[in-house]
Short mmCIF file of C-alpha atoms (C1' of nucleotides) in Angstrom, two decimals:
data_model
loop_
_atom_site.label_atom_id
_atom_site.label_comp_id
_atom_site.label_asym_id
_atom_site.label_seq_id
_atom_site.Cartn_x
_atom_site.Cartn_y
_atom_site.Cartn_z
CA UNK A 1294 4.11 0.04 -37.14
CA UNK A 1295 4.65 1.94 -33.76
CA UNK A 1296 8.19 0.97 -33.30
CA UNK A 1297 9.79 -1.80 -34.83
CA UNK A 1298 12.39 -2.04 -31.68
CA UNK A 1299 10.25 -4.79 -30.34
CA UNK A 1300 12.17 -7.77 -31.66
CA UNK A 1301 9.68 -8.69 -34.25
CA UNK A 1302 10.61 -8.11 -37.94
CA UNK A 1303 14.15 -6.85 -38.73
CA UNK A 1304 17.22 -6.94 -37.40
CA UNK A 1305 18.04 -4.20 -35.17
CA UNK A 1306 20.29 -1.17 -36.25
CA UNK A 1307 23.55 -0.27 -34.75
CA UNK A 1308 21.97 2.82 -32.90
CA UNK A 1309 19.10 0.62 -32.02
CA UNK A 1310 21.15 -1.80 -30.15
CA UNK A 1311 23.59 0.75 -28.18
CA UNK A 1312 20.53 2.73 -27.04
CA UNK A 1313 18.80 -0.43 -26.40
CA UNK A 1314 21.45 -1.23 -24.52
CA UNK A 1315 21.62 2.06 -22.74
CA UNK A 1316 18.70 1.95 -22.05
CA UNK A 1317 18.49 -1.25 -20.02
CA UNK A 1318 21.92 -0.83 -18.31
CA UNK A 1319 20.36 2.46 -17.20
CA UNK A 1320 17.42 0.63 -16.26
CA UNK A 1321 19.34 -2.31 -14.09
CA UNK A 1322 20.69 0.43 -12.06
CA UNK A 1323 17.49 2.11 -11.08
CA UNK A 1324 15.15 -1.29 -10.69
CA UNK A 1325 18.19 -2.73 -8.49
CA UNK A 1326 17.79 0.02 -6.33
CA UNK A 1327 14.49 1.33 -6.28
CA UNK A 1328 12.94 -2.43 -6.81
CA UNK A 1329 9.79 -1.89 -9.68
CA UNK A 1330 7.41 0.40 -8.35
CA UNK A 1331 9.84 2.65 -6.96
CA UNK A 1332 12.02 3.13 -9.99
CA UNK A 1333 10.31 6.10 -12.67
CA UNK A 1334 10.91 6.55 -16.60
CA UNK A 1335 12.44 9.73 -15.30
CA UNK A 1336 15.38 8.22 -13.13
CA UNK A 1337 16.10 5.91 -16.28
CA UNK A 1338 15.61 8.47 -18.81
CA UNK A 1339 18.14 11.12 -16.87
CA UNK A 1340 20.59 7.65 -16.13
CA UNK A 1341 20.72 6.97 -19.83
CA UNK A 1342 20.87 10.12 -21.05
CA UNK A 1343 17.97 9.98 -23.10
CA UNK A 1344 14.53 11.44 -23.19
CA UNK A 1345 11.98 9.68 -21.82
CA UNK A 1346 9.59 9.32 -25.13
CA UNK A 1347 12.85 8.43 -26.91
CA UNK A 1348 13.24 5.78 -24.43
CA UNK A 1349 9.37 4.80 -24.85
CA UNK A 1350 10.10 4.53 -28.61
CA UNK A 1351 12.69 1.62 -27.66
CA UNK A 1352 11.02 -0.28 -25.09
CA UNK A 1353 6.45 -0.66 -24.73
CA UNK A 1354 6.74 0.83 -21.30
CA UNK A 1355 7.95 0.75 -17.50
CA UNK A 1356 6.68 -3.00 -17.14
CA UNK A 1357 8.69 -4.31 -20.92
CA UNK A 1358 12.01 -2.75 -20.01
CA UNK A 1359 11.43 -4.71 -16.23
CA UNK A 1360 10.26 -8.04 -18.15
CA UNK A 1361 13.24 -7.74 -20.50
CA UNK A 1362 15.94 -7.17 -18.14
CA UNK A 1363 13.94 -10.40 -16.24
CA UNK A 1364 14.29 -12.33 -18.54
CA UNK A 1365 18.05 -11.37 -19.76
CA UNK A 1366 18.75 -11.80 -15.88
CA UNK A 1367 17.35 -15.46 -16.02
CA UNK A 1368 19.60 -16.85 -18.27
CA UNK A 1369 23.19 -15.77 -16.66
CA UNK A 1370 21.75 -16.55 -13.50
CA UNK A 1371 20.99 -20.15 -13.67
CA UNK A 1372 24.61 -20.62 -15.87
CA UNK A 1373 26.66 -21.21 -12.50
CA UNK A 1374 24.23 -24.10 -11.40
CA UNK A 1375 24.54 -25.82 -14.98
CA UNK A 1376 28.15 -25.76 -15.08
CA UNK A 1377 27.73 -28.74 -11.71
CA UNK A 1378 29.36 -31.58 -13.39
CA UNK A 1379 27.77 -34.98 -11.93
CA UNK A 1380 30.58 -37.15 -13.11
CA UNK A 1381 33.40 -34.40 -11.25
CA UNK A 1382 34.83 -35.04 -8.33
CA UNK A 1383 31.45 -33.47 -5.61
CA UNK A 1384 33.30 -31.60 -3.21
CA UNK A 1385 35.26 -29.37 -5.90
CA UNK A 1386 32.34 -29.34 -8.11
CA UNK A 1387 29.86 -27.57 -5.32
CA UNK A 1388 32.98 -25.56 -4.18
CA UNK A 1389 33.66 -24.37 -7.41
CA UNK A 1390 30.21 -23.02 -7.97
CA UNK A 1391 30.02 -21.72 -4.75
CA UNK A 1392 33.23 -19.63 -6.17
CA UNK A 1393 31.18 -18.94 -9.37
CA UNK A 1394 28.59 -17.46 -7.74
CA UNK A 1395 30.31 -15.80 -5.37
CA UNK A 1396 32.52 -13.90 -8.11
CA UNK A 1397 28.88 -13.38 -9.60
CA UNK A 1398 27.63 -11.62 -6.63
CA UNK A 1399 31.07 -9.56 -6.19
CA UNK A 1400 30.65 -8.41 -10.25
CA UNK A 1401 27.19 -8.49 -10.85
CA UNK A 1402 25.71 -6.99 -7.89
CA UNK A 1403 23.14 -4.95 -9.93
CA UNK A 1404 21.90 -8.10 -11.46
CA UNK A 1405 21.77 -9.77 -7.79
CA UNK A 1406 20.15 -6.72 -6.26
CA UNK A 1407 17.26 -6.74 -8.94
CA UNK A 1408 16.73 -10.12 -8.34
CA UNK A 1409 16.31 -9.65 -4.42
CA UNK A 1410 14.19 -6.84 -4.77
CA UNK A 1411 12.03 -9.28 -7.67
CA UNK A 1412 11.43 -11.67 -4.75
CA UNK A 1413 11.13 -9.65 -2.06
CA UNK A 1414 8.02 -8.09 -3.72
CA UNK A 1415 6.91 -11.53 -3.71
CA UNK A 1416 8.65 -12.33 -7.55
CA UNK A 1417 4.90 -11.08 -9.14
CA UNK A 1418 6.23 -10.95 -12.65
CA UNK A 1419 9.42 -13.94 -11.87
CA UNK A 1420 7.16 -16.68 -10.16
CA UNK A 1421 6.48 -18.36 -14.04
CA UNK A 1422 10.02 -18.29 -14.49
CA UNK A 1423 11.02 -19.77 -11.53
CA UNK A 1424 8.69 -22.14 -12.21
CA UNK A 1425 9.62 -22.95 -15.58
CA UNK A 1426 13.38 -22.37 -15.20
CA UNK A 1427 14.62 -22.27 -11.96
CA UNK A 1428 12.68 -25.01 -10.48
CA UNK A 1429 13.81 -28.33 -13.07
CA UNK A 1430 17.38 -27.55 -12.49
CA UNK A 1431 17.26 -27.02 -8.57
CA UNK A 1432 14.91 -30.74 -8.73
CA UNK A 1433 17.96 -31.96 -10.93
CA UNK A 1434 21.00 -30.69 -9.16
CA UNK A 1435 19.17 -32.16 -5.54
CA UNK A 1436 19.33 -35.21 -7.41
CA UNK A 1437 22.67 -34.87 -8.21
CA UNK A 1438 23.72 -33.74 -4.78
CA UNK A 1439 21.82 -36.46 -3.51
CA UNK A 1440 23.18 -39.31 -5.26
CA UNK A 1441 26.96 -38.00 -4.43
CA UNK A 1442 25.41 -38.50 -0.89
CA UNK A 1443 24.29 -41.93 -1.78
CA UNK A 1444 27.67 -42.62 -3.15
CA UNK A 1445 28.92 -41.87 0.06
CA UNK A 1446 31.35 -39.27 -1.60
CA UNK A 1447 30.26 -36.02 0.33
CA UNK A 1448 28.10 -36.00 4.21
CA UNK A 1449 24.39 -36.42 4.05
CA UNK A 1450 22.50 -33.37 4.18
CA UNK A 1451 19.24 -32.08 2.97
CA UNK A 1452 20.42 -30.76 -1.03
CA UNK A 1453 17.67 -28.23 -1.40
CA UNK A 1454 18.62 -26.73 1.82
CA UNK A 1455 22.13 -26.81 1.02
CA UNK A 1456 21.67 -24.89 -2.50
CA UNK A 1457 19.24 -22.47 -0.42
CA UNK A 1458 22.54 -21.93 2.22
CA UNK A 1459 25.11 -22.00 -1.09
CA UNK A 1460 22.69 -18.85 -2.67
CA UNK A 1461 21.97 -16.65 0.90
CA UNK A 1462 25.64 -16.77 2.09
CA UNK A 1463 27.10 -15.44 -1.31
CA UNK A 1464 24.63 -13.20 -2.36
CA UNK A 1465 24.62 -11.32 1.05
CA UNK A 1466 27.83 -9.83 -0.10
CA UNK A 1467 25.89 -8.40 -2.80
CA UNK A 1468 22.68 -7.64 -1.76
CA UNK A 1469 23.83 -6.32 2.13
CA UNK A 1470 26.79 -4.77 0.63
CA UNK A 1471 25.51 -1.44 2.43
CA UNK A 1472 25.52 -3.19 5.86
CA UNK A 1473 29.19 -4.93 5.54
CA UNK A 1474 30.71 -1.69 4.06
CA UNK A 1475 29.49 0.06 7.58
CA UNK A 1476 30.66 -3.35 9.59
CA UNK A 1477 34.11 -4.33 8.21
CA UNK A 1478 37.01 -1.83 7.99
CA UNK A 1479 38.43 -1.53 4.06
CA UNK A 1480 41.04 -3.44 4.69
CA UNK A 1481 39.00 -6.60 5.68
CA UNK A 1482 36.78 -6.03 2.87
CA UNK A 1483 38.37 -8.14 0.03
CA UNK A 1484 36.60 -11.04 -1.65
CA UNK A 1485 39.36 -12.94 0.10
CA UNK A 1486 38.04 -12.79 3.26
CA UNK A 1487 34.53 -14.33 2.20
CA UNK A 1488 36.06 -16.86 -0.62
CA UNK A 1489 38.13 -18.37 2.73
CA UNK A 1490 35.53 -18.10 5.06
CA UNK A 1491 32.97 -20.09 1.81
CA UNK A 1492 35.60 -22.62 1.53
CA UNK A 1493 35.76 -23.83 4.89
CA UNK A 1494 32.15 -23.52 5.71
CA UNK A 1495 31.06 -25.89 2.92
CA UNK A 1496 34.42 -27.62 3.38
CA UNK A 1497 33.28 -29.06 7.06
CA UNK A 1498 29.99 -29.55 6.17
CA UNK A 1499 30.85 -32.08 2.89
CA UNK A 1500 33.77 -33.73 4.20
CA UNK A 1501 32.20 -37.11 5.03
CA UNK B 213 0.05 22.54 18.00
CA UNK B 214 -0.61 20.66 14.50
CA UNK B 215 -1.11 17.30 16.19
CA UNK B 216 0.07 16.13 19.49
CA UNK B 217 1.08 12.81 18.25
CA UNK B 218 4.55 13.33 18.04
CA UNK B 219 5.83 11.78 20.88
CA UNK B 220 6.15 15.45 22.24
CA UNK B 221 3.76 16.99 25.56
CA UNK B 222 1.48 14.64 26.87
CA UNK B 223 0.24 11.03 27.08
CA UNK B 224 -1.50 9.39 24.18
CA UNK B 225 -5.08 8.66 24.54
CA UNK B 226 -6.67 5.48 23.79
CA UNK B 227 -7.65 6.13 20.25
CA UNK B 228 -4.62 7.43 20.09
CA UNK B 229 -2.36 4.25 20.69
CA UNK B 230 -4.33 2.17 18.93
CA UNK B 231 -4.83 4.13 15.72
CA UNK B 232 -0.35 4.81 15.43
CA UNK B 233 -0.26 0.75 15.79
CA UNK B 234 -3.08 0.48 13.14
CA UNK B 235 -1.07 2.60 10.44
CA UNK B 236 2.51 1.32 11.69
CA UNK B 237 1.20 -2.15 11.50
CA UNK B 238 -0.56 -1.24 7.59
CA UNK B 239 3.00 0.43 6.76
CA UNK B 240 5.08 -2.36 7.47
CA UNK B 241 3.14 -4.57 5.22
CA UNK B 242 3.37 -2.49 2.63
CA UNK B 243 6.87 -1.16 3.07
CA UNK B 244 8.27 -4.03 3.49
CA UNK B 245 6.84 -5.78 0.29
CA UNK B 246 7.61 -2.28 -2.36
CA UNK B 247 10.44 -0.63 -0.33
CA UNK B 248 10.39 3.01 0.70
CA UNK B 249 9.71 4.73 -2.69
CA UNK B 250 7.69 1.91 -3.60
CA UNK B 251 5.06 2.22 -1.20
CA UNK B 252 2.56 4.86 -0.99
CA UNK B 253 0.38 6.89 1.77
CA UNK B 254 -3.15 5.20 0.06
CA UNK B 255 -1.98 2.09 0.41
CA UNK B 256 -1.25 2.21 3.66
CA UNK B 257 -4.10 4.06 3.91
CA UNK B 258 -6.54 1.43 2.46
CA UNK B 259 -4.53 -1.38 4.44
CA UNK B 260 -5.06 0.84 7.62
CA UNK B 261 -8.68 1.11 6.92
CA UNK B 262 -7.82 4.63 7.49
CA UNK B 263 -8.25 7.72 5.02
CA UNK B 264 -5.18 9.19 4.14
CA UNK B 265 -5.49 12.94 5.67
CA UNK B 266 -6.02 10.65 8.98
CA UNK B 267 -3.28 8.79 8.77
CA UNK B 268 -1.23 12.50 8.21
CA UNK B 269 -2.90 13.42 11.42
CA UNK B 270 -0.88 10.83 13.34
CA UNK B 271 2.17 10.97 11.27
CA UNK B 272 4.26 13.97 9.90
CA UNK B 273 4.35 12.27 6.78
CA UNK B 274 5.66 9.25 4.88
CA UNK B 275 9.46 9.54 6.03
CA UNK B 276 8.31 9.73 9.59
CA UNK B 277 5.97 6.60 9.47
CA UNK B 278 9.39 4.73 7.98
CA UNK B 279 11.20 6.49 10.05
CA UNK B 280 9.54 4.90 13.15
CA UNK B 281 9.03 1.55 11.70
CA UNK B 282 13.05 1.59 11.42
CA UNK B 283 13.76 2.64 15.18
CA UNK B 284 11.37 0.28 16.27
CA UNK B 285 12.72 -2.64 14.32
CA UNK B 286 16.86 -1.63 15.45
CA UNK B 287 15.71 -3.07 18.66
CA UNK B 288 13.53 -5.95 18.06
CA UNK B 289 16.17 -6.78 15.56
CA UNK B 290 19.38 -6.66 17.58
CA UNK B 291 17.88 -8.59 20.55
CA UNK B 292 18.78 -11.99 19.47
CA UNK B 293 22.80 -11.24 19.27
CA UNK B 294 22.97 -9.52 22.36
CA UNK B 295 21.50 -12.42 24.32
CA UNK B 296 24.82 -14.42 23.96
CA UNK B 297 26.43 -14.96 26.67
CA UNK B 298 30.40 -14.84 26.29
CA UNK B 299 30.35 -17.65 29.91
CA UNK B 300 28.40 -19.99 28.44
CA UNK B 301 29.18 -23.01 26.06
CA UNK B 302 30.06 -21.46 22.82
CA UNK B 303 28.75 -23.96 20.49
CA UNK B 304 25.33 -24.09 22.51
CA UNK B 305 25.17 -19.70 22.64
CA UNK B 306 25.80 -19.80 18.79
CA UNK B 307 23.57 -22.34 17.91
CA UNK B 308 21.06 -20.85 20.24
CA UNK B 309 21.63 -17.37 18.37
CA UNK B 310 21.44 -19.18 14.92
CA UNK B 311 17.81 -20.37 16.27
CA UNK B 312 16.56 -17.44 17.93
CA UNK B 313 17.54 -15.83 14.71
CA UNK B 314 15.51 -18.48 12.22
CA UNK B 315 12.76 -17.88 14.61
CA UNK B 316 12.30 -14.25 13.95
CA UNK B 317 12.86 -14.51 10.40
CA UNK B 318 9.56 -17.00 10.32
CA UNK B 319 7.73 -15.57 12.85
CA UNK B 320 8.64 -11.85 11.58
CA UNK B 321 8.91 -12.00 7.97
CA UNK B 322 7.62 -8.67 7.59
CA UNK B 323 10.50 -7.01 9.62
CA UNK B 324 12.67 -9.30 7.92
CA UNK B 325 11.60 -7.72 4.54
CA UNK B 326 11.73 -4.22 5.54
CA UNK B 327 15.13 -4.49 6.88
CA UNK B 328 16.55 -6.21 3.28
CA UNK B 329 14.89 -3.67 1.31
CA UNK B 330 16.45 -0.81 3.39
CA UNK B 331 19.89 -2.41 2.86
CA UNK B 332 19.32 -3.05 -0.83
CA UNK B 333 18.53 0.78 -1.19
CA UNK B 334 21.87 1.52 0.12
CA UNK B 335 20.77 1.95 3.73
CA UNK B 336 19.62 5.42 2.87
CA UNK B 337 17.98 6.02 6.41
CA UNK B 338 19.41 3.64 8.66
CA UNK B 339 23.04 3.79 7.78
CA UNK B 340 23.28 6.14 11.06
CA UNK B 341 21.61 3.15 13.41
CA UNK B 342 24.15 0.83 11.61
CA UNK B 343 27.15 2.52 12.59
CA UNK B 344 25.42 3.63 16.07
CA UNK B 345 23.68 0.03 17.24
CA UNK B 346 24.47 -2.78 15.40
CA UNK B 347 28.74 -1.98 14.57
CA UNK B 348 29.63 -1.70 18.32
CA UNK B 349 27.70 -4.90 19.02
CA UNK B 350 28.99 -6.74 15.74
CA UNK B 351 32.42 -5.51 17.32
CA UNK B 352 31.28 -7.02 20.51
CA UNK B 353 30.25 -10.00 20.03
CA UNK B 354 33.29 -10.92 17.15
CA UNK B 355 35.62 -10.74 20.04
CA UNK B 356 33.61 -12.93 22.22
CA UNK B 357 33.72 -15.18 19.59
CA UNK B 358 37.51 -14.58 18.79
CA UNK B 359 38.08 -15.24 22.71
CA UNK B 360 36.09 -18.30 22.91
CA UNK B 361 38.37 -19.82 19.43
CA UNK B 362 41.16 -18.80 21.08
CA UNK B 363 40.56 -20.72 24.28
CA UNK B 364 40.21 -23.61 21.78
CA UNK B 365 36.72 -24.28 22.45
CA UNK B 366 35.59 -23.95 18.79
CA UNK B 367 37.24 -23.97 15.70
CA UNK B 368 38.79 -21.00 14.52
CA UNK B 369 36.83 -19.00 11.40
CA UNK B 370 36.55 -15.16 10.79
CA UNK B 371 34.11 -14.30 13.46
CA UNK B 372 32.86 -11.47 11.55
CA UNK B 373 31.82 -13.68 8.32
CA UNK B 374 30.69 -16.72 10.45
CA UNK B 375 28.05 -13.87 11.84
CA UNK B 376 27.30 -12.49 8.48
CA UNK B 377 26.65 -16.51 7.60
CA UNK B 378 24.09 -16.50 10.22
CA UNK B 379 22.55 -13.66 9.08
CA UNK B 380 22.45 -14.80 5.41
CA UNK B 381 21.02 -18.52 5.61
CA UNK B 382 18.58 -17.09 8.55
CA UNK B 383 16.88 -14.33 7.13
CA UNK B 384 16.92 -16.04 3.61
CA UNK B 385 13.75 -18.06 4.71
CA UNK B 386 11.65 -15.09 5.19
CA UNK B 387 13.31 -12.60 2.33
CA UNK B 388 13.57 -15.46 -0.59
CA UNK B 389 10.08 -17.02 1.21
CA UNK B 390 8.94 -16.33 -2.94
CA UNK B 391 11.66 -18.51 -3.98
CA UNK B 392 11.29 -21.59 -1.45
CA UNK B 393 7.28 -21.91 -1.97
CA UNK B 394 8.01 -22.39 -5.32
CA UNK B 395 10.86 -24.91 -5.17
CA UNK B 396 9.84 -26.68 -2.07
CA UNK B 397 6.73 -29.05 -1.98
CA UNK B 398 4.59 -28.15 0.67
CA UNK B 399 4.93 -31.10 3.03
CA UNK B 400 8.93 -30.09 2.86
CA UNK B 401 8.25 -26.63 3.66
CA UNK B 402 8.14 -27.12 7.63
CA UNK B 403 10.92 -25.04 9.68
CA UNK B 404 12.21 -28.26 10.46
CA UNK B 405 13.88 -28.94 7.74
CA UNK B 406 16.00 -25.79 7.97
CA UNK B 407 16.39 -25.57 11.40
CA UNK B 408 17.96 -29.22 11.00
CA UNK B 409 20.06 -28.10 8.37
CA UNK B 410 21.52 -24.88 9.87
CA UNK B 411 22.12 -26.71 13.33
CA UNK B 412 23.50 -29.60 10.82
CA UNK B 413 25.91 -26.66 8.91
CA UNK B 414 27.46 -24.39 12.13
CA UNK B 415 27.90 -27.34 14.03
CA UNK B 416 30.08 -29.19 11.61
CA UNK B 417 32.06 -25.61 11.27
CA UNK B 418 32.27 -24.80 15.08
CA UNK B 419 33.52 -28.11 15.76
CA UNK B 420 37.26 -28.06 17.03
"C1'" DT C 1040 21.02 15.78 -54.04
"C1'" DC C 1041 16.57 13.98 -53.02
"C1'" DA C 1042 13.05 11.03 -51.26
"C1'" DC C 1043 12.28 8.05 -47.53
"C1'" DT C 1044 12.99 5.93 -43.16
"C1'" DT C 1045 14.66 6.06 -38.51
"C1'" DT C 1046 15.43 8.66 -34.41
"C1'" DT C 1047 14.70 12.56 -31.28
"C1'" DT C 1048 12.39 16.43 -29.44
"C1'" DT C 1049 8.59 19.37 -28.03
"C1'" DA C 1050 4.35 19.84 -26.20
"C1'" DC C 1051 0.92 17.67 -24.00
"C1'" DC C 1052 -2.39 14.63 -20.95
"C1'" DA C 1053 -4.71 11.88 -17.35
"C1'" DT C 1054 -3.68 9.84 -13.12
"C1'" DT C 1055 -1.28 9.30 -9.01
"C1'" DT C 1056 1.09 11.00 -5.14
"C1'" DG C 1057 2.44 13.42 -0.84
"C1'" DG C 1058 0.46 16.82 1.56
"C1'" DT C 1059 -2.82 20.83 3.43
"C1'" DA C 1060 -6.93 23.68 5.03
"C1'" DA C 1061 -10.85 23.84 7.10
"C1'" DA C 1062 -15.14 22.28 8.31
"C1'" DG C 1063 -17.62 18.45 10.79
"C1'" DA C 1064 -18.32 14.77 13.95
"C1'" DC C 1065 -17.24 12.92 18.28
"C1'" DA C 1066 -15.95 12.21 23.20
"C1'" DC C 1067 -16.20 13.57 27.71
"C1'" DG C 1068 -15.85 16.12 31.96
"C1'" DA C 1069 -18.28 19.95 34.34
"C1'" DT D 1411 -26.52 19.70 28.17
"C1'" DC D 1412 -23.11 22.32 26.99
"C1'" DG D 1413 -18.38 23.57 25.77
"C1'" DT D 1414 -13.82 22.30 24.73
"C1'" DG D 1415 -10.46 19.60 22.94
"C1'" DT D 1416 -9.75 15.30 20.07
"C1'" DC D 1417 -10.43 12.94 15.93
"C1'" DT D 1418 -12.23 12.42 10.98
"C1'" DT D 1419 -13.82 13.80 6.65
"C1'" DT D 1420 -14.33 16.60 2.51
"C1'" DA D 1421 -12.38 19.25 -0.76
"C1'" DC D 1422 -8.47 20.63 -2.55
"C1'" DC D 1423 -3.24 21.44 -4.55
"C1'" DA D 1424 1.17 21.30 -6.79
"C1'" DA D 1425 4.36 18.16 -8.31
"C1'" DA D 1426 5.52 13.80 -10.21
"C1'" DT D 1427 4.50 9.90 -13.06
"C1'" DG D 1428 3.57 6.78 -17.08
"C1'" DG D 1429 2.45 7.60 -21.48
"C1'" DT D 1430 1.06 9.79 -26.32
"C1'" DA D 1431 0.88 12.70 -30.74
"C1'" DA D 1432 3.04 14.89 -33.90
"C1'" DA D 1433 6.48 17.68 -35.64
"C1'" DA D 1434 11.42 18.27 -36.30
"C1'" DA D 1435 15.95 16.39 -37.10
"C1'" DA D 1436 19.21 12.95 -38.63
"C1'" DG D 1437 20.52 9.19 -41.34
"C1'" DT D 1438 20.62 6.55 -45.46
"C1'" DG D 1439 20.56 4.58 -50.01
"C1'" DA D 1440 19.92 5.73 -54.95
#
DNA sequence: TCACTTTTTTACCATTTGGTAAAGACACGA
DNA sequence: TCGTGTCTTTACCAAATGGTAAAAAAGTGA
């Protein structure tokens, strides 16, 4: 066998997972940056501080160590939305995950940046996971959203829009952290600032 | 002289004109979809139905073509913000900018793209128009709307994040475009609904 | 310690990429 | 129709890029 790093047979040795590891942290960098076809083997390889066959004896290629950090990004992505509890009291509960993904874009901005740079691109190797993933739980948490409306606990207004408005505002401060850092003085550049300015936005708009 | 094309001696010709908007109009497609690194001269090439040594003729090389693509968009891009006029109604002049903005996200998507991917890179090449263009007018216009909340005519926010909220949920439709196809049906998928929405969101803030 | 497996390095390779040189084709006024 | 300047093509290049083969080195259990 070529390389048994590939998930199939055994389990994975301890140098096998750090370098895998390595490897794909290396990896999240670049691809964040660079988006897919402008990130090289190279830039990961010198980022990891590895070869660049040793890192092809870890991962198939450019396009596996892309799928795989895909697919890793997937699941703590979607975690935020999940945590929505229907039975909760709606205003906190959609406040609250606006704070969780807020504090996601603020500490995972890597993770946020290769997502934007996924869809930008047009999501060519995401769309089946959107598909698959993404797009049940955004049908189910509309539903949600929209029997709270029903209930008459929170204003009417269109969920799917309102998710789309909940994901652009706080992953701006991740993924056009280049333009704030030029626009707001460090001092005004705490999470503070945004976590207010979030609250009181949604706030308004829910408050029946 | 290597070519005359660069904006130096005399008048273009004919040919001339039409050929720069041919390749500017072929790079901005393909810039904006793989980012600066991303995108090559054949591409832009093919998309130009150009050959590439042409293309070279016209342009002093890659950089330059993005280059010009980003001066050209700094002003197309700013417009919108620096129509707002400090004497009239507030809530109408933001609401009007909020529109004028979803407009050009729909109606430019392209523009829209190139812009996020520049940020996403770190603003390698337009962090110099940022701090030049856009922070003296972000500076601007957050005191007109500072002035305007503290004449009581809307309700008090941090100007600077309400803008940055603007900017988010508007150019979201045309950057995450990938995203929405897949999750909205396409009978829902009408600027309508959003243009609803956002009117329905900044209102409910702006409010006193 | 020794055989055997896993990991890393060295030396390549074909293709792609940004870019150039120079010869041709073309336009157009005199 | 001819000459001169503008535009386009052909034929290249050196460097970078994704990837491979195989040998060397490091571990590892008996």
């Amino acid at each position: 066998m070529t390389h048994t790093a590939t998930s199939s047979t055994k389990a994975p040795s301890r140098i096998q997972q750090r370098n895998r590891i390595l490897i794909l942290d290396a990896a999240l960098e670049v691809f964040s940056r660079h988006g897919y076809r402008g990130a090289t083997l190279d830039q990961i390889a010198k980022q990891a501080g590895l070869s660049k066959p040793n890192i092809l004896y870890y991962f198939g290629g450019k396009e596996d160590i892309h799928v795989t950090l895909l697919n890793q990004l997937m699941k703590t992505w979607l975690d935020p939305l999940k945590e929505m509890n229907p039975s909760g009291d709606p205003i906190k509960e959609l406040l609250g995950y606006v704070h969780r993904k807020l504090d996601m874009a603020l500490e995972l901005p890597r993770e946020s940046r290769l997502f934007a740079n996924e869809i930008l691109q047009g999501a060519p190797r995401m769309r089946p996971h959107l598909s698959a993933d993404l797009k049940p739980l955004f049908d189910e948490q509309s539903r949600v959203i929209s029997n709270w409306m029903d209930a008459g606990k929170i204003a009417r207004c269109d969920p799917g829009h309102l998710l789309f408005s909940i994901w652009a505002t706080t992953q701006h401060y991740a993924d056009f952290a280049a333009q704030t850092e030029v626009l707001l003085p460090e001092d005004e550049r705490r999470q503070d600032g945004a976590s207010a300015y979030l609250d009181q936005l949604f706030i308004k708009l829910l408050t029946p």
